[in-house]
Amino acid sequence: MNIAFLGGGNMAAALIGGLLAQGTRRSSICVVEISPPAHERLATQHAVHASAAPDERTFGADLIVLATKPQDLKSAVAPLAGMIAGKLALSIAAGVRIEAISRWLGGHRNIVRCMPNTPAL
């Protein structure tokens, strides 16, 4: 399974670290992070593909983890609208309803919300 993280903050880094510790291949994980320092940190710390904008690795993923700050989610998912048909979107953005995410993704319906925490690593 290929996994794309949209957002590369502390929670995404914790989840990526946990996935790698459980044997997930580095080559199956990619991260979209617009902050150059965070983007470089993820690429260096976890040796996963990191980009500043969605790319072919993002659109080729089976699972899209929406890991941005809640207030940034609407603009962050805009490039994905209509591009992730048939894929599962997993939101870890607190307080953002599935209905809103679906609307922002152009009517996408394969959405799950969860609230992990960094101690779960």
Tab-separated table of C-alpha atoms in Angstrom, residues 16-24 121:
chain	number	residue	atom	x	y	z
A	16	ILE	CA	5.528	7.930	9.545
A	17	GLY	CA	8.001	6.883	12.249
A	18	GLY	CA	5.511	4.331	13.563
A	19	LEU	CA	4.819	2.952	10.089
A	20	LEU	CA	8.529	2.584	9.382
A	21	ALA	CA	9.126	0.918	12.765
A	22	GLN	CA	6.443	-1.630	11.853
A	23	GLY	CA	8.184	-2.494	8.586
A	24	THR	CA	6.458	-0.261	6.036
A	121	LEU	CA	3.980	6.304	18.418
